[in-house]
């Protein structure tokens, strides 16, 4: 059983959190929501789901986790400017553990400088940012590059979830 961190702030894309989160739990893994503060309420941008954070980023230790998932929407913009979130993602990468981001999720990866030399995809609006971060951009539903998994939009969730679960099992 893997322990998977989900990085979250309000404004996330509802299905990009809900579907991977539920799939990870249904597969028997532990899912922990990490936000800017412990116990913070995070609301989806469409208002269909909301979550409370289990842990604040300052308390998060990469040694305690096997993977991190970063849903898209506008939440990654709030997360990427937090030093503790960036540190956590860098440490996960340094340990060679799985980092998965969909839509705008790779914005956090850009700030943590973990895309350099990797292949990646993302929401089209941040394509140039991904390229400038040193990644080889690919317009595909899911791209797996070593320990990094990326997808573009909610339409890509089945492939995104499939690859996450394949890496965890």
CSV table of N, CA and C in Angstrom, one decimal:
chain,number,residue,atom,x,y,z
A,1,UNK,N,0.8,-1.2,0.0
A,1,UNK,CA,0.0,0.0,0.0
A,1,UNK,C,0.9,1.2,0.0
A,2,UNK,N,0.6,2.1,-0.9
A,2,UNK,CA,1.4,3.4,-1.0
A,2,UNK,C,0.6,4.5,-0.3
A,3,UNK,N,1.4,5.5,0.2
A,3,UNK,CA,0.9,6.7,0.8
A,3,UNK,C,1.1,7.8,-0.2
A,4,UNK,N,-0.1,8.4,-0.6
A,4,UNK,CA,-0.1,9.4,-1.7
A,4,UNK,C,-0.6,10.7,-1.2
A,5,UNK,N,0.3,11.7,-1.5
A,5,UNK,CA,-0.1,13.1,-1.1
A,5,UNK,C,-0.9,13.7,-2.3
A,6,UNK,N,-1.9,14.4,-2.0
A,6,UNK,CA,-2.7,15.2,-3.0
A,6,UNK,C,-2.5,16.7,-2.5
A,7,UNK,N,-1.9,17.5,-3.4
A,7,UNK,CA,-1.7,18.9,-3.1
A,7,UNK,C,-2.9,19.7,-3.5
A,8,UNK,N,-3.5,20.5,-2.5
A,8,UNK,CA,-4.8,21.1,-2.8
A,8,UNK,C,-4.9,22.5,-2.2
A,9,UNK,N,-5.5,23.4,-2.9
A,9,UNK,CA,-6.0,24.7,-2.5
A,9,UNK,C,-7.3,24.9,-3.2
A,10,UNK,N,-8.1,25.9,-2.7
A,10,UNK,CA,-9.3,26.2,-3.3
A,10,UNK,C,-9.1,26.6,-4.8
A,11,UNK,N,-10.1,26.3,-5.6
A,11,UNK,CA,-10.1,26.6,-7.0
A,11,UNK,C,-9.6,25.5,-7.9
A,12,UNK,N,-9.4,24.3,-7.3
A,12,UNK,CA,-9.0,23.1,-8.0
A,12,UNK,C,-10.1,22.7,-9.0
A,13,UNK,N,-9.7,22.0,-10.1
A,13,UNK,CA,-10.7,21.4,-11.0
A,13,UNK,C,-11.3,20.2,-10.3
A,14,UNK,N,-12.6,20.3,-10.0
A,14,UNK,CA,-13.3,19.3,-9.2
A,14,UNK,C,-13.0,17.8,-9.6
A,15,UNK,N,-13.2,17.5,-10.8
A,15,UNK,CA,-13.0,16.1,-11.2
A,15,UNK,C,-11.5,15.6,-11.2
A,16,UNK,N,-10.6,16.6,-11.4
A,16,UNK,CA,-9.2,16.2,-11.4
A,16,UNK,C,-8.7,15.9,-10.0
A,17,UNK,N,-9.4,16.3,-9.0
A,17,UNK,CA,-9.1,15.9,-7.6
A,17,UNK,C,-9.9,14.6,-7.3
A,18,UNK,N,-11.2,14.8,-7.4
A,18,UNK,CA,-12.2,13.7,-7.0
A,18,UNK,C,-11.8,12.3,-7.6
A,19,UNK,N,-11.7,12.3,-8.9
A,19,UNK,CA,-11.5,11.0,-9.6
A,19,UNK,C,-10.2,10.3,-9.3
A,20,UNK,N,-9.1,11.0,-9.3
A,20,UNK,CA,-7.8,10.3,-8.9
A,20,UNK,C,-7.8,9.9,-7.4
A,21,UNK,N,-8.3,10.8,-6.6
A,21,UNK,CA,-8.4,10.6,-5.2
A,21,UNK,C,-9.2,9.4,-4.8
A,22,UNK,N,-10.4,9.3,-5.4
A,22,UNK,CA,-11.2,8.1,-5.2
A,22,UNK,C,-10.6,6.8,-5.7
A,23,UNK,N,-9.9,6.9,-6.9
A,23,UNK,CA,-9.3,5.7,-7.5
A,23,UNK,C,-8.1,5.2,-6.7
A,24,UNK,N,-7.3,6.2,-6.2
A,24,UNK,CA,-6.2,5.8,-5.3
A,24,UNK,C,-6.7,5.1,-4.0
A,25,UNK,N,-7.7,5.6,-3.4
A,25,UNK,CA,-8.3,5.0,-2.2
A,25,UNK,C,-8.9,3.6,-2.5
A,26,UNK,N,-9.7,3.6,-3.6
A,26,UNK,CA,-10.3,2.3,-4.0
A,26,UNK,C,-9.3,1.2,-4.3
A,27,UNK,N,-8.1,1.6,-4.7
A,27,UNK,CA,-7.0,0.6,-5.0
A,27,UNK,C,-6.3,0.2,-3.7
A,28,UNK,N,-6.7,0.7,-2.6
A,28,UNK,CA,-6.2,0.3,-1.3
A,28,UNK,C,-5.0,1.2,-0.8
A,29,UNK,N,-4.8,2.3,-1.5
A,29,UNK,CA,-3.7,3.2,-1.0
A,29,UNK,C,-4.2,4.2,-0.1
A,30,UNK,N,-3.3,4.8,0.7
A,30,UNK,CA,-3.7,5.9,1.6
A,30,UNK,C,-3.5,7.2,0.9
A,31,UNK,N,-4.6,8.0,1.0
A,31,UNK,CA,-4.5,9.3,0.3
A,31,UNK,C,-4.6,10.4,1.4
A,32,UNK,N,-3.6,11.3,1.3
A,32,UNK,CA,-3.5,12.4,2.3
A,32,UNK,C,-3.5,13.7,1.6
A,33,UNK,N,-4.4,14.6,2.0
A,33,UNK,CA,-4.6,15.9,1.4
A,33,UNK,C,-3.7,16.9,2.1
A,34,UNK,N,-2.7,17.5,1.3
A,34,UNK,CA,-1.8,18.5,1.9
A,34,UNK,C,-2.2,19.8,1.3
A,35,UNK,N,-2.3,20.8,2.1
A,35,UNK,CA,-2.6,22.2,1.7
A,35,UNK,C,-1.7,23.2,2.3
A,36,UNK,N,-2.0,24.4,2.2
A,36,UNK,CA,-1.2,25.5,2.8
A,36,UNK,C,-1.2,25.5,4.3
A,37,UNK,N,-2.4,25.1,4.8
A,37,UNK,CA,-2.5,24.9,6.3
A,37,UNK,C,-3.3,23.7,6.6
A,38,UNK,N,-3.1,23.0,7.7
A,38,UNK,CA,-3.8,21.9,8.2
A,38,UNK,C,-5.3,22.3,8.5
A,39,UNK,N,-6.2,21.5,8.1
A,39,UNK,CA,-7.6,21.7,8.4
A,39,UNK,C,-8.3,22.8,7.5
A,40,UNK,N,-7.6,23.3,6.5
A,40,UNK,CA,-8.2,24.3,5.6
A,40,UNK,C,-9.2,23.7,4.7
A,41,UNK,N,-10.3,24.4,4.5
A,41,UNK,CA,-11.4,24.0,3.6
A,41,UNK,C,-10.9,24.4,2.1
A,42,UNK,N,-10.9,23.4,1.2
A,42,UNK,CA,-10.6,23.7,-0.2
A,42,UNK,C,-11.8,23.3,-1.0
A,43,UNK,N,-12.3,24.3,-1.7
A,43,UNK,CA,-13.5,24.2,-2.6
A,43,UNK,C,-13.1,24.1,-4.0
A,44,UNK,N,-13.8,23.1,-4.7
A,44,UNK,CA,-13.6,23.0,-6.2
A,44,UNK,C,-14.1,24.2,-6.9
A,45,UNK,N,-13.5,24.5,-8.0
A,45,UNK,CA,-14.0,25.7,-8.8
A,45,UNK,C,-15.4,25.6,-9.3
A,46,UNK,N,-15.9,24.4,-9.5
A,46,UNK,CA,-17.2,24.1,-10.0
A,46,UNK,C,-18.2,23.9,-8.8
A,47,UNK,N,-17.7,23.8,-7.6
A,47,UNK,CA,-18.6,23.7,-6.4
A,47,UNK,C,-19.2,22.3,-6.2
A,48,UNK,N,-18.7,21.3,-6.9
A,48,UNK,CA,-19.3,20.0,-6.8
A,48,UNK,C,-18.7,19.2,-5.6
A,49,UNK,N,-17.4,19.5,-5.3
A,49,UNK,CA,-16.7,18.9,-4.2
A,49,UNK,C,-15.9,19.9,-3.4
A,50,UNK,N,-15.7,19.5,-2.1
A,50,UNK,CA,-14.8,20.3,-1.3
A,50,UNK,C,-14.1,19.3,-0.3
A,51,UNK,N,-12.9,19.7,0.1
A,51,UNK,CA,-12.1,18.8,1.0
A,51,UNK,C,-11.5,19.6,2.1
A,52,UNK,N,-11.2,19.0,3.2
A,52,UNK,CA,-10.4,19.6,4.3
A,52,UNK,C,-9.0,19.0,4.2
A,53,UNK,N,-8.0,19.8,4.4
A,53,UNK,CA,-6.6,19.3,4.3
A,53,UNK,C,-6.3,18.5,5.6
A,54,UNK,N,-5.6,17.4,5.4
A,54,UNK,CA,-5.1,16.6,6.5
A,54,UNK,C,-3.8,17.1,7.1
A,55,UNK,N,-3.1,17.8,6.3
A,55,UNK,CA,-1.7,18.3,6.7
A,55,UNK,C,-1.4,19.6,6.1
A,56,UNK,N,-0.7,20.4,6.8
A,56,UNK,CA,-0.2,21.6,6.2
A,56,UNK,C,1.2,21.4,5.5
A,57,UNK,N,1.5,22.1,4.5
A,57,UNK,CA,2.7,21.9,3.8
A,57,UNK,C,4.0,22.0,4.6
A,58,UNK,N,4.0,22.8,5.7
A,58,UNK,CA,5.1,23.0,6.5
A,58,UNK,C,5.4,21.7,7.3
A,59,UNK,N,4.4,20.9,7.5
A,59,UNK,CA,4.6,19.6,8.3
A,59,UNK,C,4.9,18.4,7.3
A,60,UNK,N,4.7,18.6,6.0
A,60,UNK,CA,4.8,17.5,5.1
A,60,UNK,C,6.3,17.1,4.9
A,61,UNK,N,6.5,15.8,5.0
A,61,UNK,CA,7.9,15.3,4.8
A,61,UNK,C,7.9,14.2,3.7
A,62,UNK,N,8.7,14.4,2.7
A,62,UNK,CA,8.8,13.5,1.6
A,62,UNK,C,9.0,12.1,2.0
A,63,UNK,N,9.8,11.9,3.1
A,63,UNK,CA,10.1,10.5,3.6
A,63,UNK,C,8.9,9.7,3.9
A,64,UNK,N,7.8,10.5,4.2
A,64,UNK,CA,6.5,9.8,4.7
A,64,UNK,C,5.6,9.4,3.5
A,65,UNK,N,6.0,9.8,2.3
A,65,UNK,CA,5.1,9.5,1.2
A,65,UNK,C,5.8,8.8,0.0
A,66,UNK,N,5.0,8.1,-0.8
A,66,UNK,CA,5.4,7.4,-1.9
A,66,UNK,C,5.2,8.1,-3.2
A,67,UNK,N,4.3,9.0,-3.2
A,67,UNK,CA,3.9,9.7,-4.4
A,67,UNK,C,3.2,11.0,-4.1
A,68,UNK,N,3.1,11.9,-5.1
A,68,UNK,CA,2.3,13.2,-5.0
A,68,UNK,C,1.5,13.4,-6.2
A,69,UNK,N,0.2,13.8,-6.1
A,69,UNK,CA,-0.7,14.1,-7.2
A,69,UNK,C,-1.1,15.5,-7.1
A,70,UNK,N,-1.0,16.3,-8.2
A,70,UNK,CA,-1.3,17.7,-8.2
A,70,UNK,C,-2.5,17.9,-9.2
A,71,UNK,N,-3.7,18.1,-8.7
A,71,UNK,CA,-4.8,18.4,-9.6
A,71,UNK,C,-4.7,19.8,-10.2
A,72,UNK,N,-5.4,20.0,-11.3
A,72,UNK,CA,-5.3,21.3,-11.9
A,72,UNK,C,-6.3,22.3,-11.4
A,73,UNK,N,-6.7,23.2,-12.3
A,73,UNK,CA,-7.6,24.4,-12.0
A,73,UNK,C,-6.7,25.5,-11.6
A,74,UNK,N,-7.2,26.4,-10.8
A,74,UNK,CA,-6.4,27.6,-10.4
A,74,UNK,C,-5.6,27.3,-9.1
A,75,UNK,N,-5.8,26.2,-8.4
A,75,UNK,CA,-5.1,25.9,-7.2
A,75,UNK,C,-3.6,25.8,-7.3
A,76,UNK,N,-3.1,25.2,-8.4
A,76,UNK,CA,-1.6,25.2,-8.5
A,76,UNK,C,-0.9,26.6,-8.4
A,77,UNK,N,-1.6,27.6,-8.9
A,77,UNK,CA,-1.1,28.9,-8.8
A,77,UNK,C,-0.9,29.4,-7.4
A,78,UNK,N,-1.8,29.0,-6.5
A,78,UNK,CA,-1.7,29.4,-5.1
A,78,UNK,C,-0.7,28.5,-4.4
A,79,UNK,N,-0.5,27.2,-4.8
A,79,UNK,CA,0.4,26.3,-4.2
A,79,UNK,C,1.8,26.6,-4.6
A,80,UNK,N,2.1,27.0,-5.8
A,80,UNK,CA,3.5,27.1,-6.3
A,80,UNK,C,4.3,28.2,-5.7
A,81,UNK,N,3.6,29.2,-5.1
A,81,UNK,CA,4.3,30.3,-4.5
A,81,UNK,C,4.6,30.0,-3.0
A,82,UNK,N,4.2,28.8,-2.5
A,82,UNK,CA,4.5,28.4,-1.1
A,82,UNK,C,5.8,27.6,-1.1
A,83,UNK,N,6.7,28.2,-0.3
A,83,UNK,CA,8.0,27.5,-0.2
A,83,UNK,C,8.0,26.1,0.3
A,84,UNK,N,7.1,25.8,1.2
A,84,UNK,CA,7.0,24.4,1.8
A,84,UNK,C,6.4,23.5,0.7
A,85,UNK,N,5.5,23.9,-0.1
A,85,UNK,CA,5.0,23.0,-1.1
A,85,UNK,C,6.1,22.7,-2.1
A,86,UNK,N,6.8,23.8,-2.5
A,86,UNK,CA,7.9,23.6,-3.5
A,86,UNK,C,9.0,22.7,-2.9
A,87,UNK,N,9.4,22.9,-1.7
A,87,UNK,CA,10.3,22.0,-1.0
A,87,UNK,C,9.9,20.6,-1.0
A,88,UNK,N,8.6,20.3,-0.7
A,88,UNK,CA,8.1,19.0,-0.6
A,88,UNK,C,8.2,18.3,-2.0
A,89,UNK,N,7.8,19.0,-3.0
A,89,UNK,CA,7.8,18.4,-4.4
A,89,UNK,C,9.3,18.1,-4.8
A,90,UNK,N,10.2,19.1,-4.5
A,90,UNK,CA,11.6,18.9,-4.8
A,90,UNK,C,12.1,17.6,-4.1
A,91,UNK,N,11.8,17.5,-2.8
A,91,UNK,CA,12.3,16.3,-2.1
A,91,UNK,C,11.7,15.0,-2.6
A,92,UNK,N,10.4,15.0,-3.0
A,92,UNK,CA,9.8,13.8,-3.5
A,92,UNK,C,10.6,13.4,-4.8
A,93,UNK,N,10.9,14.4,-5.6
A,93,UNK,CA,11.6,14.2,-6.9
A,93,UNK,C,13.0,13.7,-6.6
A,94,UNK,N,13.7,14.3,-5.6
A,94,UNK,CA,15.1,13.9,-5.3
A,94,UNK,C,15.1,12.4,-4.8
A,95,UNK,N,14.0,12.0,-4.3
A,95,UNK,CA,14.0,10.6,-3.8
A,95,UNK,C,13.5,9.6,-5.0
A,96,UNK,N,13.2,10.2,-6.2
A,96,UNK,CA,12.8,9.4,-7.3
A,96,UNK,C,11.4,8.9,-7.2
A,97,UNK,N,10.6,9.5,-6.4
A,97,UNK,CA,9.2,9.1,-6.2
A,97,UNK,C,8.3,9.7,-7.2
A,98,UNK,N,7.1,9.1,-7.4
A,98,UNK,CA,6.1,9.6,-8.4
A,98,UNK,C,5.6,11.0,-8.1
A,99,UNK,N,5.6,11.8,-9.2
A,99,UNK,CA,4.9,13.1,-9.2
A,99,UNK,C,4.0,13.1,-10.3
A,100,UNK,N,2.7,13.3,-10.1
A,100,UNK,CA,1.7,13.3,-11.2
A,100,UNK,C,0.9,14.6,-11.1
A,101,UNK,N,0.8,15.3,-12.3
A,101,UNK,CA,0.1,16.5,-12.4
A,101,UNK,C,-0.7,16.6,-13.6
A,102,UNK,N,-1.9,17.1,-13.5
A,102,UNK,CA,-2.8,17.2,-14.6
A,102,UNK,C,-3.3,18.7,-14.8
A,103,UNK,N,-3.5,19.1,-16.0
A,103,UNK,CA,-4.0,20.4,-16.4
A,103,UNK,C,-2.9,21.5,-16.0
A,104,UNK,N,-3.3,22.3,-15.0
A,104,UNK,CA,-2.3,23.3,-14.5
A,104,UNK,C,-1.4,22.7,-13.4
A,105,UNK,N,-1.6,21.5,-13.0
A,105,UNK,CA,-0.7,20.9,-11.9
A,105,UNK,C,0.8,21.0,-12.2
A,106,UNK,N,1.2,20.9,-13.5
A,106,UNK,CA,2.6,21.1,-13.7
A,106,UNK,C,3.2,22.4,-13.3
A,107,UNK,N,2.4,23.4,-13.1
A,107,UNK,CA,2.9,24.7,-12.6
A,107,UNK,C,3.7,24.5,-11.3
A,108,UNK,N,3.2,23.6,-10.4
A,108,UNK,CA,4.0,23.4,-9.2
A,108,UNK,C,5.3,22.7,-9.5
A,109,UNK,N,5.3,21.8,-10.5
A,109,UNK,CA,6.5,21.1,-10.9
A,109,UNK,C,7.5,22.1,-11.5
A,110,UNK,N,7.0,23.1,-12.2
A,110,UNK,CA,7.9,24.1,-12.8
A,110,UNK,C,8.6,24.9,-11.7
A,111,UNK,N,7.8,25.3,-10.7
A,111,UNK,CA,8.4,26.0,-9.5
A,111,UNK,C,9.4,25.2,-8.8
A,112,UNK,N,9.2,23.9,-8.7
A,112,UNK,CA,10.1,23.0,-8.0
A,112,UNK,C,11.3,22.5,-8.9
A,113,UNK,N,11.2,23.0,-10.2
A,113,UNK,CA,12.3,22.7,-11.1
A,113,UNK,C,12.5,21.2,-11.3
A,114,UNK,N,11.4,20.4,-11.5
A,114,UNK,CA,11.6,19.0,-11.6
A,114,UNK,C,11.3,18.5,-13.0
A,115,UNK,N,11.0,19.4,-14.0
A,115,UNK,CA,10.6,19.0,-15.3
A,115,UNK,C,11.8,19.0,-16.3
A,116,UNK,N,12.9,19.6,-15.9
A,116,UNK,CA,14.1,19.8,-16.8
A,116,UNK,C,14.5,18.4,-17.3
A,117,UNK,N,14.6,18.2,-18.6
A,117,UNK,CA,15.1,17.0,-19.2
A,117,UNK,C,14.0,15.9,-19.3
A,118,UNK,N,12.8,16.2,-18.9
A,118,UNK,CA,11.7,15.2,-18.9
A,118,UNK,C,10.7,15.5,-20.1
A,119,UNK,N,9.9,14.6,-20.5
A,119,UNK,CA,8.8,14.8,-21.4
A,119,UNK,C,7.6,15.1,-20.5
A,120,UNK,N,6.7,16.0,-21.0
A,120,UNK,CA,5.5,16.3,-20.2
A,120,UNK,C,4.4,16.9,-21.1
A,121,UNK,N,3.2,16.9,-20.6
A,121,UNK,CA,2.1,17.5,-21.2
A,121,UNK,C,1.4,18.4,-20.1
A,122,UNK,N,0.4,19.1,-20.6
A,122,UNK,CA,-0.3,20.0,-19.6
A,122,UNK,C,-1.5,20.7,-20.4
A,123,UNK,N,-2.2,21.5,-19.6
A,123,UNK,CA,-3.2,22.4,-20.2
A,123,UNK,C,-2.5,23.3,-21.2
A,124,UNK,N,-3.1,23.5,-22.4
A,124,UNK,CA,-2.4,24.3,-23.4
A,124,UNK,C,-2.0,25.7,-23.0
A,125,UNK,N,-2.7,26.3,-22.1
A,125,UNK,CA,-2.3,27.6,-21.6
A,125,UNK,C,-1.0,27.7,-20.9
A,126,UNK,N,-0.4,26.6,-20.4
A,126,UNK,CA,0.9,26.7,-19.7
A,126,UNK,C,1.9,25.9,-20.5
A,127,UNK,N,1.6,25.5,-21.8
A,127,UNK,CA,2.5,24.8,-22.6
A,127,UNK,C,3.9,25.5,-22.7
A,128,UNK,N,3.9,26.8,-23.0
A,128,UNK,CA,5.2,27.5,-23.1
A,128,UNK,C,6.0,27.5,-21.8
A,129,UNK,N,5.2,27.6,-20.7
A,129,UNK,CA,5.9,27.5,-19.4
A,129,UNK,C,6.6,26.2,-19.2
A,130,UNK,N,5.9,25.1,-19.5
A,130,UNK,CA,6.5,23.8,-19.4
A,130,UNK,C,7.8,23.7,-20.3
A,131,UNK,N,7.7,24.2,-21.5
A,131,UNK,CA,8.9,24.2,-22.4
A,131,UNK,C,10.0,25.0,-21.8
A,132,UNK,N,9.7,26.2,-21.3
A,132,UNK,CA,10.7,27.0,-20.7
A,132,UNK,C,11.3,26.4,-19.5
A,133,UNK,N,10.6,25.5,-18.8
A,133,UNK,CA,11.1,24.8,-17.6
A,133,UNK,C,12.1,23.7,-18.0
A,134,UNK,N,12.3,23.5,-19.3
A,134,UNK,CA,13.2,22.5,-19.8
A,134,UNK,C,12.6,21.1,-20.1
A,135,UNK,N,11.3,21.1,-20.2
A,135,UNK,CA,10.7,19.8,-20.6
A,135,UNK,C,10.4,19.7,-22.1
A,136,UNK,N,10.4,18.5,-22.6
A,136,UNK,CA,10.0,18.3,-24.0
A,136,UNK,C,8.4,18.2,-24.0
A,137,UNK,N,7.7,19.2,-24.5
A,137,UNK,CA,6.3,19.2,-24.5
A,137,UNK,C,5.7,18.2,-25.5
A,138,UNK,N,4.7,17.4,-25.1
A,138,UNK,CA,4.0,16.5,-26.0
A,138,UNK,C,2.5,16.7,-25.8
A,139,UNK,N,1.8,16.8,-26.9
A,139,UNK,CA,0.3,17.0,-26.9
A,139,UNK,C,-0.3,15.6,-26.9
A,140,UNK,N,-0.3,14.9,-25.8
A,140,UNK,CA,-0.8,13.6,-25.6
A,140,UNK,C,-1.6,13.5,-24.4
A,141,UNK,N,-2.5,12.5,-24.3
A,141,UNK,CA,-3.5,12.4,-23.2
A,141,UNK,C,-2.7,12.1,-21.8
A,142,UNK,N,-1.6,11.4,-21.9
A,142,UNK,CA,-0.8,11.2,-20.7
A,142,UNK,C,0.6,11.0,-21.2
A,143,UNK,N,1.6,11.5,-20.5
A,143,UNK,CA,3.0,11.4,-20.7
A,143,UNK,C,3.6,10.9,-19.5
A,144,UNK,N,4.3,9.7,-19.6
A,144,UNK,CA,5.1,9.2,-18.5
A,144,UNK,C,6.6,9.3,-18.8
A,145,UNK,N,7.3,10.1,-18.0
A,145,UNK,CA,8.7,10.3,-18.2
A,145,UNK,C,9.4,10.1,-16.9
A,146,UNK,N,10.0,8.9,-16.7
A,146,UNK,CA,10.7,8.5,-15.5
A,146,UNK,C,9.7,8.5,-14.4
A,147,UNK,N,9.9,9.4,-13.3
A,147,UNK,CA,9.0,9.5,-12.2
A,147,UNK,C,7.9,10.5,-12.4
A,148,UNK,N,7.7,11.1,-13.5
A,148,UNK,CA,6.8,12.2,-13.8
A,148,UNK,C,5.6,11.7,-14.7
A,149,UNK,N,4.4,11.9,-14.2
A,149,UNK,CA,3.2,11.6,-15.1
A,149,UNK,C,2.4,12.9,-15.2
A,150,UNK,N,2.1,13.3,-16.5
A,150,UNK,CA,1.3,14.5,-16.7
A,150,UNK,C,0.2,14.2,-17.7
A,151,UNK,N,-0.9,15.0,-17.6
A,151,UNK,CA,-2.0,14.9,-18.5
A,151,UNK,C,-2.5,16.3,-18.7
A,152,UNK,N,-3.4,16.5,-19.7
A,152,UNK,CA,-3.8,17.8,-20.2
A,152,UNK,C,-5.1,18.3,-19.5
A,153,UNK,N,-6.2,17.6,-19.6
A,153,UNK,CA,-7.5,18.1,-19.2
A,153,UNK,C,-8.3,17.0,-18.5
A,154,UNK,N,-9.5,17.3,-18.0
A,154,UNK,CA,-10.4,16.3,-17.4
A,154,UNK,C,-10.7,15.1,-18.4
A,155,UNK,N,-10.7,15.4,-19.7
A,155,UNK,CA,-10.9,14.3,-20.6
A,155,UNK,C,-9.8,13.2,-20.5
A,156,UNK,N,-8.7,13.6,-20.1
A,156,UNK,CA,-7.5,12.7,-20.0
A,156,UNK,C,-7.5,11.9,-18.7
A,157,UNK,N,-8.4,12.1,-17.8
A,157,UNK,CA,-8.4,11.5,-16.4
A,157,UNK,C,-8.3,10.0,-16.5
A,158,UNK,N,-9.0,9.3,-17.3
A,158,UNK,CA,-8.9,7.8,-17.3
A,158,UNK,C,-7.4,7.4,-17.5
A,159,UNK,N,-6.7,8.0,-18.5
A,159,UNK,CA,-5.3,7.6,-18.8
A,159,UNK,C,-4.4,8.0,-17.7
A,160,UNK,N,-4.7,9.2,-17.1
A,160,UNK,CA,-3.9,9.8,-16.0
A,160,UNK,C,-4.0,8.8,-14.8
A,161,UNK,N,-5.2,8.4,-14.4
A,161,UNK,CA,-5.4,7.5,-13.3
A,161,UNK,C,-4.8,6.2,-13.5
A,162,UNK,N,-5.0,5.6,-14.8
A,162,UNK,CA,-4.4,4.3,-15.1
A,162,UNK,C,-2.9,4.3,-14.9
A,163,UNK,N,-2.2,5.4,-15.3
A,163,UNK,CA,-0.8,5.4,-15.2
A,163,UNK,C,-0.3,5.6,-13.7
A,164,UNK,N,-1.1,6.4,-13.0
A,164,UNK,CA,-0.8,6.5,-11.5
A,164,UNK,C,-0.9,5.2,-10.8
A,165,UNK,N,-2.0,4.5,-11.1
A,165,UNK,CA,-2.2,3.2,-10.4
A,165,UNK,C,-1.2,2.2,-10.8
A,166,UNK,N,-0.8,2.2,-12.1
A,166,UNK,CA,0.3,1.3,-12.6
A,166,UNK,C,1.6,1.5,-11.9
A,167,UNK,N,1.9,2.8,-11.6
A,167,UNK,CA,3.2,3.1,-10.9
A,167,UNK,C,3.1,2.8,-9.4
A,168,UNK,N,2.0,2.9,-8.8
A,168,UNK,CA,1.8,2.6,-7.4
A,168,UNK,C,1.8,1.1,-7.1
A,169,UNK,N,1.3,0.3,-8.0
A,169,UNK,CA,1.2,-1.1,-7.8
A,169,UNK,C,2.4,-1.9,-8.1
